[in-house]
Amino acid sequence: MTSAWPTPVLHADLDAFYASVEVLKDPELAGRPVIVGGTSARGVVTSASYEARRSGVTSAMPTSRARRLCPDGVFILPDFDAYHRYSQQVREVFDAFSPVVEPLALDEAFLDLRGATRMWAGPEALAEALRRSVREATGLVVSVGLAPNKFLAKLASRRAKPDGLVVVAPEDVGAFLHPLPIGELWGVGERTAELLDRLGLRTIGDVASVPTATLQRALGPLGGQIAKLAAGIDSRAVVADPPRKSVGAEETFERDLVGEGEIAQALLRLSDRVSSRLRAQGISGKTVNVKVRFPTFVTLTRSRTLPREVDSTAPIYATARSLCSRALATQSSRRVRLLGVSVSQLGEWPASEQISLEDQPRWPAAESALDGIRRRFGDSAVRLGSLLT
């Protein structure tokens, strides 16, 4: 590269993340069309391997359509605890390359490489080393875009898939950006694209050739934003670790839950999942939240703040069950399509916390053993006895 990189930004995006984790869990799935998501008629595809994508399967597609397009597909329910574990391993690799990492989701993040390239021949060498390190540490494949800002880096990583690296050097921004269709500009949805098309603007280069004032007259404030992006300008900084607001789990059921027993068992399963995730991150929270969706798609949320922080299944479940009962009491139907449990107002457990035999006790030794078994043998290796029926 001939130019200086004043603010090199890297966007890393794990390829077919959920499906790839499932292949790592079961190597016999390698090379097969793996489709992760809801497996019922109501389900939606969350992730699809590239073998499945060749049949036309995409994320957010109804599972019923995916089955028609890919009848030999292997359909798997999501294992979010496993995805969280692998995501954390990838994050540890990212942290070794840059002190400023902004996660966007479990499978993608921005890295600010200012000051991080001194040990490397340049940003491109660092990006290749990061890709190798992710594969060696986790077995996962990451595609990377490297550019002067976040907007360009994310566009570049999209074109790097699968398993590639696309570099947009400062002097190459126009050549990379201007041939792309206007739909690649952030903020340009279907209606805006139609309006720009009526103005004869079909590529980002077309937009870049129009005065900003003209775009503002046509689009209002959005016109100014689009003009900057079309020129390759994005001043947003990479922000390290925005504080997490909550830890949760939710489930859409293959058939509606009917009756207190079924609902209680589902709440217990979700509460156990949430408490395990809290402990894995070394955090706890004071507010328990419940989401209930009925067959009519009416969705209710209820929350309660507890006297002290919790990271244990028992108090989360007891609170969630009480909140769910309140929500159910407002509806004529007691059938439930979706349940969600989360904990917010997060913080670390005080080191001096004393175990109380009043209210709901924490049994740290038992829960620590349970967490250890799950980390070693998988999340289904051990379950609460009341969930075995």
CSV table of C-alpha atoms in Angstrom, one decimal:
chain,number,residue,atom,x,y,z
A,1,MET,CA,0.0,0.0,0.0
A,2,THR,CA,1.3,3.4,-0.9
A,3,SER,CA,-0.8,5.6,1.2
A,4,ALA,CA,-0.9,6.3,4.9
A,5,TRP,CA,-3.7,4.9,7.0
A,6,PRO,CA,-4.6,7.6,9.5
A,7,THR,CA,-7.7,5.7,10.8
A,8,PRO,CA,-7.7,2.1,9.6
A,9,VAL,CA,-10.9,0.4,10.6
A,10,LEU,CA,-11.4,-3.4,10.3
A,11,HIS,CA,-14.8,-5.1,10.1
A,12,ALA,CA,-14.8,-8.8,10.9
A,13,ASP,CA,-17.7,-11.0,10.0
A,14,LEU,CA,-17.8,-14.7,10.8
A,15,ASP,CA,-19.0,-16.8,7.9
A,16,ALA,CA,-22.3,-18.6,8.4
A,17,PHE,CA,-21.6,-18.4,12.1
A,18,TYR,CA,-24.4,-20.5,13.7
A,19,ALA,CA,-24.2,-23.2,11.0
A,20,SER,CA,-20.4,-23.2,11.3
A,21,VAL,CA,-20.6,-23.8,15.1
A,22,GLU,CA,-23.0,-26.7,14.5
A,23,VAL,CA,-20.4,-28.3,12.1
A,24,LEU,CA,-17.7,-27.8,14.8
A,25,LYS,CA,-19.9,-29.5,17.3
A,26,ASP,CA,-20.6,-32.4,14.9
A,27,PRO,CA,-17.9,-32.8,12.2
A,28,GLU,CA,-20.1,-35.3,10.3
A,29,LEU,CA,-22.1,-32.3,9.2
A,30,ALA,CA,-19.1,-30.9,7.2
A,31,GLY,CA,-20.0,-30.4,3.6
A,32,ARG,CA,-23.7,-30.8,4.1
A,33,PRO,CA,-26.4,-28.2,3.8
A,34,VAL,CA,-26.9,-27.1,7.4
A,35,ILE,CA,-29.8,-24.8,8.2
A,36,VAL,CA,-30.2,-23.4,11.7
A,37,GLY,CA,-33.5,-21.9,12.9
A,38,GLY,CA,-37.0,-22.9,13.9
A,39,THR,CA,-37.7,-26.3,12.6
A,40,SER,CA,-41.6,-26.1,12.7
A,41,ALA,CA,-43.8,-24.6,10.1
A,42,ARG,CA,-43.7,-21.3,12.0
A,43,GLY,CA,-39.9,-21.3,12.1
A,44,VAL,CA,-37.5,-18.9,10.4
A,45,VAL,CA,-34.0,-19.6,9.2
A,46,THR,CA,-31.4,-18.0,11.4
A,47,SER,CA,-28.3,-19.2,9.6
A,48,ALA,CA,-27.5,-21.4,6.6
A,49,SER,CA,-24.2,-23.0,5.5
A,50,TYR,CA,-22.9,-22.1,2.1
A,51,GLU,CA,-23.9,-25.5,0.8
A,52,ALA,CA,-27.5,-24.6,1.8
A,53,ARG,CA,-27.2,-21.2,0.3
A,54,ARG,CA,-26.4,-22.7,-3.1
A,55,SER,CA,-30.0,-24.0,-3.0
A,56,GLY,CA,-31.3,-20.5,-2.4
A,57,VAL,CA,-31.7,-20.7,1.3
A,58,THR,CA,-31.2,-17.4,3.1
A,59,SER,CA,-31.4,-16.0,6.6
A,60,ALA,CA,-34.9,-14.8,7.7
A,61,MET,CA,-36.5,-17.1,5.2
A,62,PRO,CA,-39.5,-19.2,6.5
A,63,THR,CA,-38.4,-22.7,7.3
A,64,SER,CA,-41.2,-24.2,5.2
A,65,ARG,CA,-39.8,-22.5,2.1
A,66,ALA,CA,-36.2,-23.6,3.0
A,67,ARG,CA,-37.4,-27.2,3.2
A,68,ARG,CA,-38.9,-26.9,-0.3
A,69,LEU,CA,-35.7,-25.3,-1.7
A,70,CYS,CA,-33.3,-27.7,0.1
A,71,PRO,CA,-35.1,-31.0,0.8
A,72,ASP,CA,-31.8,-32.7,1.8
A,73,GLY,CA,-31.0,-29.9,4.3
A,74,VAL,CA,-30.1,-30.7,7.9
A,75,PHE,CA,-32.4,-28.6,10.0
A,76,ILE,CA,-31.1,-27.8,13.5
A,77,LEU,CA,-32.6,-25.8,16.4
A,78,PRO,CA,-30.3,-22.9,17.6
A,79,ASP,CA,-27.9,-23.6,20.4
A,80,PHE,CA,-27.3,-20.0,21.6
A,81,ASP,CA,-25.2,-21.0,24.6
A,82,ALA,CA,-22.7,-22.6,22.3
A,83,TYR,CA,-22.8,-19.6,20.0
A,84,HIS,CA,-22.1,-17.3,23.0
A,85,ARG,CA,-19.1,-19.4,24.0
A,86,TYR,CA,-17.6,-19.4,20.5
A,87,SER,CA,-18.2,-15.7,20.2
A,88,GLN,CA,-16.3,-15.1,23.4
A,89,GLN,CA,-13.4,-17.1,22.1
A,90,VAL,CA,-13.3,-15.0,18.9
A,91,ARG,CA,-13.6,-11.8,21.0
A,92,GLU,CA,-10.4,-12.9,22.9
A,93,VAL,CA,-8.6,-13.1,19.6
A,94,PHE,CA,-9.9,-9.6,18.6
A,95,ASP,CA,-8.7,-8.1,21.9
A,96,ALA,CA,-5.2,-9.4,21.2
A,97,PHE,CA,-5.1,-7.3,18.0
A,98,SER,CA,-6.8,-4.1,19.1
A,99,PRO,CA,-7.7,-2.4,22.4
A,100,VAL,CA,-10.8,-0.9,20.8
A,101,VAL,CA,-13.3,-3.5,19.7
A,102,GLU,CA,-17.0,-2.7,19.0
A,103,PRO,CA,-19.1,-5.8,18.8
A,104,LEU,CA,-22.2,-5.5,16.6
A,105,ALA,CA,-23.5,-9.0,17.2
A,106,LEU,CA,-22.2,-12.5,18.2
A,107,ASP,CA,-20.6,-12.9,14.8
A,108,GLU,CA,-19.3,-9.4,13.8
A,109,ALA,CA,-17.3,-6.5,15.2
A,110,PHE,CA,-15.4,-3.4,14.2
A,111,LEU,CA,-11.8,-2.9,15.3
A,112,ASP,CA,-10.0,0.4,15.4
A,113,LEU,CA,-6.4,-0.4,14.3
A,114,ARG,CA,-4.9,3.0,15.1
A,115,GLY,CA,-1.7,2.2,16.9
A,116,ALA,CA,-2.3,-1.5,16.5
A,117,THR,CA,-0.2,-1.9,13.3
A,118,ARG,CA,3.3,-1.1,14.7
A,119,MET,CA,4.1,-4.8,15.1
A,120,TRP,CA,3.0,-5.6,11.5
A,121,ALA,CA,4.0,-4.5,8.0
A,122,GLY,CA,0.7,-2.6,7.8
A,123,PRO,CA,-3.0,-2.9,8.3
A,124,GLU,CA,-3.3,-5.6,5.6
A,125,ALA,CA,-0.7,-7.9,7.3
A,126,LEU,CA,-2.5,-7.4,10.6
A,127,ALA,CA,-5.9,-8.3,9.0
A,128,GLU,CA,-4.5,-11.6,7.5
A,129,ALA,CA,-2.9,-12.5,10.9
A,130,LEU,CA,-6.2,-11.9,12.6
A,131,ARG,CA,-8.0,-14.2,10.2
A,132,ARG,CA,-5.4,-16.9,10.7
A,133,SER,CA,-5.6,-16.5,14.5
A,134,VAL,CA,-9.4,-16.9,14.6
A,135,ARG,CA,-9.2,-20.1,12.6
A,136,GLU,CA,-6.5,-21.5,14.7
A,137,ALA,CA,-8.1,-20.6,18.0
A,138,THR,CA,-11.7,-21.6,17.1
A,139,GLY,CA,-11.9,-23.4,13.8
A,140,LEU,CA,-14.2,-20.7,12.5
A,141,VAL,CA,-13.7,-18.7,9.3
A,142,VAL,CA,-13.9,-14.9,9.4
A,143,SER,CA,-14.2,-12.5,6.4
A,144,VAL,CA,-12.6,-9.1,6.8
A,145,GLY,CA,-13.0,-5.7,5.3
A,146,LEU,CA,-10.3,-3.1,5.9
A,147,ALA,CA,-10.9,0.5,5.0
A,148,PRO,CA,-10.5,4.1,6.3
A,149,ASN,CA,-13.9,4.1,8.1
A,150,LYS,CA,-16.8,1.9,9.4
A,151,PHE,CA,-19.1,2.4,6.4
A,152,LEU,CA,-16.4,1.3,3.9
A,153,ALA,CA,-15.1,-1.5,6.1
A,154,LYS,CA,-18.5,-3.1,6.4
A,155,LEU,CA,-19.1,-2.9,2.6
A,156,ALA,CA,-15.6,-4.4,2.1
A,157,SER,CA,-16.2,-7.4,4.4
A,158,ARG,CA,-19.5,-8.2,2.6
A,159,ARG,CA,-17.5,-8.5,-0.6
A,160,ALA,CA,-14.9,-10.6,1.1
A,161,LYS,CA,-17.3,-13.5,1.8
A,162,PRO,CA,-16.7,-16.3,2.0
A,163,ASP,CA,-13.3,-16.6,3.7
A,164,GLY,CA,-11.6,-13.5,2.3
A,165,LEU,CA,-10.1,-10.1,2.8
A,166,VAL,CA,-11.0,-7.0,0.9
A,167,VAL,CA,-8.8,-3.9,1.4
A,168,VAL,CA,-10.0,-0.4,0.4
A,169,ALA,CA,-6.9,1.8,0.7
A,170,PRO,CA,-7.5,5.5,1.1
A,171,GLU,CA,-6.6,6.2,-2.6
A,172,ASP,CA,-8.9,3.5,-3.8
A,173,VAL,CA,-12.1,4.6,-2.2
A,174,GLY,CA,-13.7,6.1,-5.3
A,175,ALA,CA,-12.8,3.1,-7.5
A,176,PHE,CA,-14.3,0.7,-4.9
A,177,LEU,CA,-17.4,2.7,-3.9
A,178,HIS,CA,-18.7,4.5,-7.0
A,179,PRO,CA,-19.7,1.4,-9.2
A,180,LEU,CA,-21.8,0.0,-6.4
A,181,PRO,CA,-25.7,0.3,-6.5
A,182,ILE,CA,-27.3,3.0,-4.5
A,183,GLY,CA,-29.0,0.4,-2.2
A,184,GLU,CA,-25.5,-0.1,-0.6
A,185,LEU,CA,-25.7,3.4,1.0
A,186,TRP,CA,-26.8,3.2,4.6
A,187,GLY,CA,-30.3,4.9,5.0
A,188,VAL,CA,-31.3,4.1,1.4
A,189,GLY,CA,-34.3,1.8,1.6
A,190,GLU,CA,-36.7,0.8,-1.2
A,191,ARG,CA,-38.6,4.0,-1.3
A,192,THR,CA,-35.5,6.2,-1.3
A,193,ALA,CA,-33.9,4.0,-4.0
A,194,GLU,CA,-37.0,4.5,-6.2
A,195,LEU,CA,-36.9,8.2,-5.8
A,196,LEU,CA,-33.2,8.4,-6.6
A,197,ASP,CA,-33.8,6.1,-9.6
A,198,ARG,CA,-36.4,8.5,-10.9
A,199,LEU,CA,-33.7,11.2,-10.7
A,200,GLY,CA,-31.5,9.0,-12.9
A,201,LEU,CA,-29.2,8.1,-10.0
A,202,ARG,CA,-28.5,4.3,-10.0
A,203,THR,CA,-25.0,4.0,-8.7
A,204,ILE,CA,-23.2,5.5,-5.7
A,205,GLY,CA,-21.0,7.3,-8.3
A,206,ASP,CA,-24.1,8.9,-9.8
A,207,VAL,CA,-25.1,10.2,-6.3
A,208,ALA,CA,-21.5,11.5,-5.7
A,209,SER,CA,-21.8,13.6,-8.9
A,210,VAL,CA,-24.9,15.5,-7.6
A,211,PRO,CA,-24.4,18.6,-5.5
A,212,THR,CA,-25.3,18.1,-1.8
A,213,ALA,CA,-27.9,20.9,-1.9
A,214,THR,CA,-29.8,19.0,-4.7
A,215,LEU,CA,-29.9,15.8,-2.7
A,216,GLN,CA,-31.1,17.8,0.4
A,217,ARG,CA,-33.9,19.4,-1.6
A,218,ALA,CA,-35.0,16.0,-2.8
A,219,LEU,CA,-34.5,14.0,0.4
A,220,GLY,CA,-34.3,16.5,3.3
A,221,PRO,CA,-31.7,15.8,6.0
A,222,LEU,CA,-31.1,12.3,4.6
A,223,GLY,CA,-29.7,13.9,1.4
A,224,GLY,CA,-26.8,15.4,3.4
A,225,GLN,CA,-26.0,12.0,5.0
A,226,ILE,CA,-26.2,10.2,1.6
A,227,ALA,CA,-23.9,12.8,0.0
A,228,LYS,CA,-21.2,12.2,2.6
A,229,LEU,CA,-21.4,8.4,2.3
A,230,ALA,CA,-21.3,8.6,-1.5
A,231,ALA,CA,-18.1,10.5,-1.1
A,232,GLY,CA,-16.7,7.8,1.2
A,233,ILE,CA,-17.0,10.0,4.4
A,234,ASP,CA,-18.1,8.4,7.7
A,235,SER,CA,-16.9,10.2,10.8
A,236,ARG,CA,-18.3,7.7,13.3
A,237,ALA,CA,-15.7,6.3,15.7
A,238,VAL,CA,-15.3,2.7,16.7
A,239,VAL,CA,-16.7,2.6,20.3
A,240,ALA,CA,-15.3,0.0,22.6
A,241,ASP,CA,-17.8,-2.3,24.3
A,242,PRO,CA,-21.0,-0.4,24.7
A,243,PRO,CA,-22.4,-1.6,28.1
A,244,ARG,CA,-24.7,-4.6,27.8
A,245,LYS,CA,-28.2,-3.7,28.9
A,246,SER,CA,-29.6,-7.2,29.5
A,247,VAL,CA,-29.0,-10.9,29.2
A,248,GLY,CA,-31.9,-13.0,28.0
A,249,ALA,CA,-33.3,-16.0,26.2
A,250,GLU,CA,-36.6,-16.5,24.3
A,251,GLU,CA,-38.3,-19.2,22.4
A,252,THR,CA,-41.1,-19.4,19.8
A,253,PHE,CA,-42.9,-22.7,20.3
A,254,GLU,CA,-43.7,-25.2,17.5
A,255,ARG,CA,-47.2,-25.4,19.0
A,256,ASP,CA,-48.9,-23.0,21.4
A,257,LEU,CA,-48.3,-23.8,25.1
A,258,VAL,CA,-51.5,-24.6,26.9
A,259,GLY,CA,-51.9,-24.8,30.6
A,260,GLU,CA,-49.9,-23.7,33.7
A,261,GLY,CA,-47.6,-26.7,33.7
A,262,GLU,CA,-46.3,-26.3,30.1
A,263,ILE,CA,-45.8,-22.6,30.6
A,264,ALA,CA,-44.0,-23.1,33.9
A,265,GLN,CA,-41.7,-25.7,32.4
A,266,ALA,CA,-40.8,-23.4,29.6
A,267,LEU,CA,-40.1,-20.5,32.0
A,268,LEU,CA,-37.9,-22.7,34.0
A,269,ARG,CA,-35.9,-23.8,31.0
A,270,LEU,CA,-35.5,-20.1,29.9
A,271,SER,CA,-34.5,-19.0,33.4
A,272,ASP,CA,-31.9,-21.7,33.6
A,273,ARG,CA,-30.5,-20.6,30.3
A,274,VAL,CA,-30.3,-17.0,31.4
A,275,SER,CA,-28.7,-17.7,34.7
A,276,SER,CA,-26.1,-19.9,33.0
A,277,ARG,CA,-25.2,-17.0,30.6
A,278,LEU,CA,-25.0,-14.5,33.5
A,279,ARG,CA,-22.6,-16.7,35.4
A,280,ALA,CA,-20.5,-17.4,32.3
A,281,GLN,CA,-20.0,-13.6,32.0
A,282,GLY,CA,-19.4,-13.1,35.7
A,283,ILE,CA,-22.3,-10.7,36.0
A,284,SER,CA,-25.7,-10.5,37.7
A,285,GLY,CA,-28.7,-8.3,37.6
A,286,LYS,CA,-31.5,-6.9,39.7
A,287,THR,CA,-34.5,-6.6,37.2
A,288,VAL,CA,-36.2,-9.7,35.8
A,289,ASN,CA,-38.2,-9.2,32.6
A,290,VAL,CA,-40.7,-11.4,30.9
A,291,LYS,CA,-42.1,-11.3,27.4
A,292,VAL,CA,-45.3,-13.2,26.5
A,293,ARG,CA,-46.7,-13.4,23.0
A,294,PHE,CA,-50.1,-14.8,22.3
A,295,PRO,CA,-51.5,-16.6,19.2
A,296,THR,CA,-53.0,-13.2,18.2
A,297,PHE,CA,-49.5,-11.7,18.2
A,298,VAL,CA,-50.4,-9.5,21.1
A,299,THR,CA,-47.1,-9.2,23.0
A,300,LEU,CA,-46.9,-8.2,26.7
A,301,THR,CA,-43.9,-7.4,28.8
A,302,ARG,CA,-43.7,-7.3,32.6
A,303,SER,CA,-40.7,-6.6,34.9
A,304,ARG,CA,-39.8,-6.5,38.6
A,305,THR,CA,-36.7,-5.2,40.3
A,306,LEU,CA,-35.5,-7.4,43.1
A,307,PRO,CA,-33.9,-6.3,46.4
A,308,ARG,CA,-30.5,-7.7,45.4
A,309,GLU,CA,-28.7,-8.8,42.3
A,310,VAL,CA,-29.2,-12.4,41.1
A,311,ASP,CA,-27.5,-14.9,38.8
A,312,SER,CA,-29.2,-18.0,39.9
A,313,THR,CA,-32.0,-20.0,38.3
A,314,ALA,CA,-34.3,-20.2,41.3
A,315,PRO,CA,-35.0,-16.5,41.9
A,316,ILE,CA,-35.1,-15.7,38.2
A,317,TYR,CA,-37.7,-18.4,37.6
A,318,ALA,CA,-39.8,-17.5,40.6
A,319,THR,CA,-40.0,-13.9,39.5
A,320,ALA,CA,-40.6,-14.8,35.9
A,321,ARG,CA,-43.4,-17.1,36.8
A,322,SER,CA,-45.1,-14.5,38.9
A,323,LEU,CA,-44.7,-11.9,36.1
A,324,CYS,CA,-46.1,-14.3,33.5
A,325,SER,CA,-49.1,-15.0,35.6
A,326,ARG,CA,-49.8,-11.2,35.7
A,327,ALA,CA,-49.6,-11.0,31.9
A,328,LEU,CA,-51.8,-14.0,31.4
A,329,ALA,CA,-54.5,-12.6,33.7
A,330,THR,CA,-55.1,-9.7,31.3
A,331,GLN,CA,-56.0,-12.0,28.3
A,332,SER,CA,-58.9,-14.2,27.6
A,333,SER,CA,-56.7,-16.8,26.0
A,334,ARG,CA,-54.2,-18.7,28.0
A,335,ARG,CA,-52.4,-20.1,25.0
A,336,VAL,CA,-48.8,-18.8,24.5
A,337,ARG,CA,-46.9,-18.6,21.3
A,338,LEU,CA,-43.6,-17.1,22.6
A,339,LEU,CA,-41.9,-16.6,26.0
A,340,GLY,CA,-38.8,-14.6,26.8
A,341,VAL,CA,-37.0,-14.1,30.1
A,342,SER,CA,-34.2,-11.6,30.6
A,343,VAL,CA,-32.3,-9.9,33.4
A,344,SER,CA,-31.3,-6.2,33.3
A,345,GLN,CA,-29.7,-3.6,35.6
A,346,LEU,CA,-26.5,-5.6,35.3
A,347,GLY,CA,-23.5,-5.5,37.5
A,348,GLU,CA,-20.8,-7.7,39.0
A,349,TRP,CA,-21.6,-9.9,42.0
A,350,PRO,CA,-20.2,-8.2,45.2
A,351,ALA,CA,-17.2,-10.3,46.4
A,352,SER,CA,-18.4,-10.1,50.0
A,353,GLU,CA,-21.9,-11.3,49.2
A,354,GLN,CA,-23.2,-13.7,51.9
A,355,ILE,CA,-25.4,-16.6,51.1
A,356,SER,CA,-28.8,-16.3,52.7
A,357,LEU,CA,-31.1,-19.1,53.5
A,358,GLU,CA,-34.0,-16.8,53.3
A,359,ASP,CA,-35.8,-15.9,50.0
A,360,GLN,CA,-34.1,-17.9,47.2
A,361,PRO,CA,-30.6,-19.2,48.1
A,362,ARG,CA,-27.6,-19.3,45.7
A,363,TRP,CA,-25.8,-22.6,45.7
A,364,PRO,CA,-22.6,-21.5,44.0
A,365,ALA,CA,-20.8,-24.8,44.3
A,366,ALA,CA,-23.6,-26.8,42.6
A,367,GLU,CA,-24.2,-24.2,39.9
A,368,SER,CA,-20.4,-23.9,39.3
A,369,ALA,CA,-20.3,-27.7,38.8
A,370,LEU,CA,-23.3,-27.6,36.5
A,371,ASP,CA,-21.6,-24.8,34.4
A,372,GLY,CA,-18.4,-26.8,34.2
A,373,ILE,CA,-20.2,-29.9,32.9
A,374,ARG,CA,-22.0,-27.9,30.3
A,375,ARG,CA,-18.8,-26.2,29.1
A,376,ARG,CA,-17.1,-29.5,28.7
A,377,PHE,CA,-19.8,-31.7,27.4
A,378,GLY,CA,-22.4,-29.3,25.9
A,379,ASP,CA,-25.5,-27.6,27.1
A,380,SER,CA,-27.7,-30.6,26.9
A,381,ALA,CA,-25.3,-32.8,29.0
A,382,VAL,CA,-27.1,-31.9,32.3
A,383,ARG,CA,-30.5,-30.4,32.9
A,384,LEU,CA,-32.7,-29.7,35.8
A,385,GLY,CA,-34.7,-32.7,36.9
A,386,SER,CA,-38.0,-31.0,36.5
A,387,LEU,CA,-37.2,-30.5,32.8
A,388,LEU,CA,-36.7,-34.2,32.0
A,389,THR,CA,-40.4,-34.9,31.6
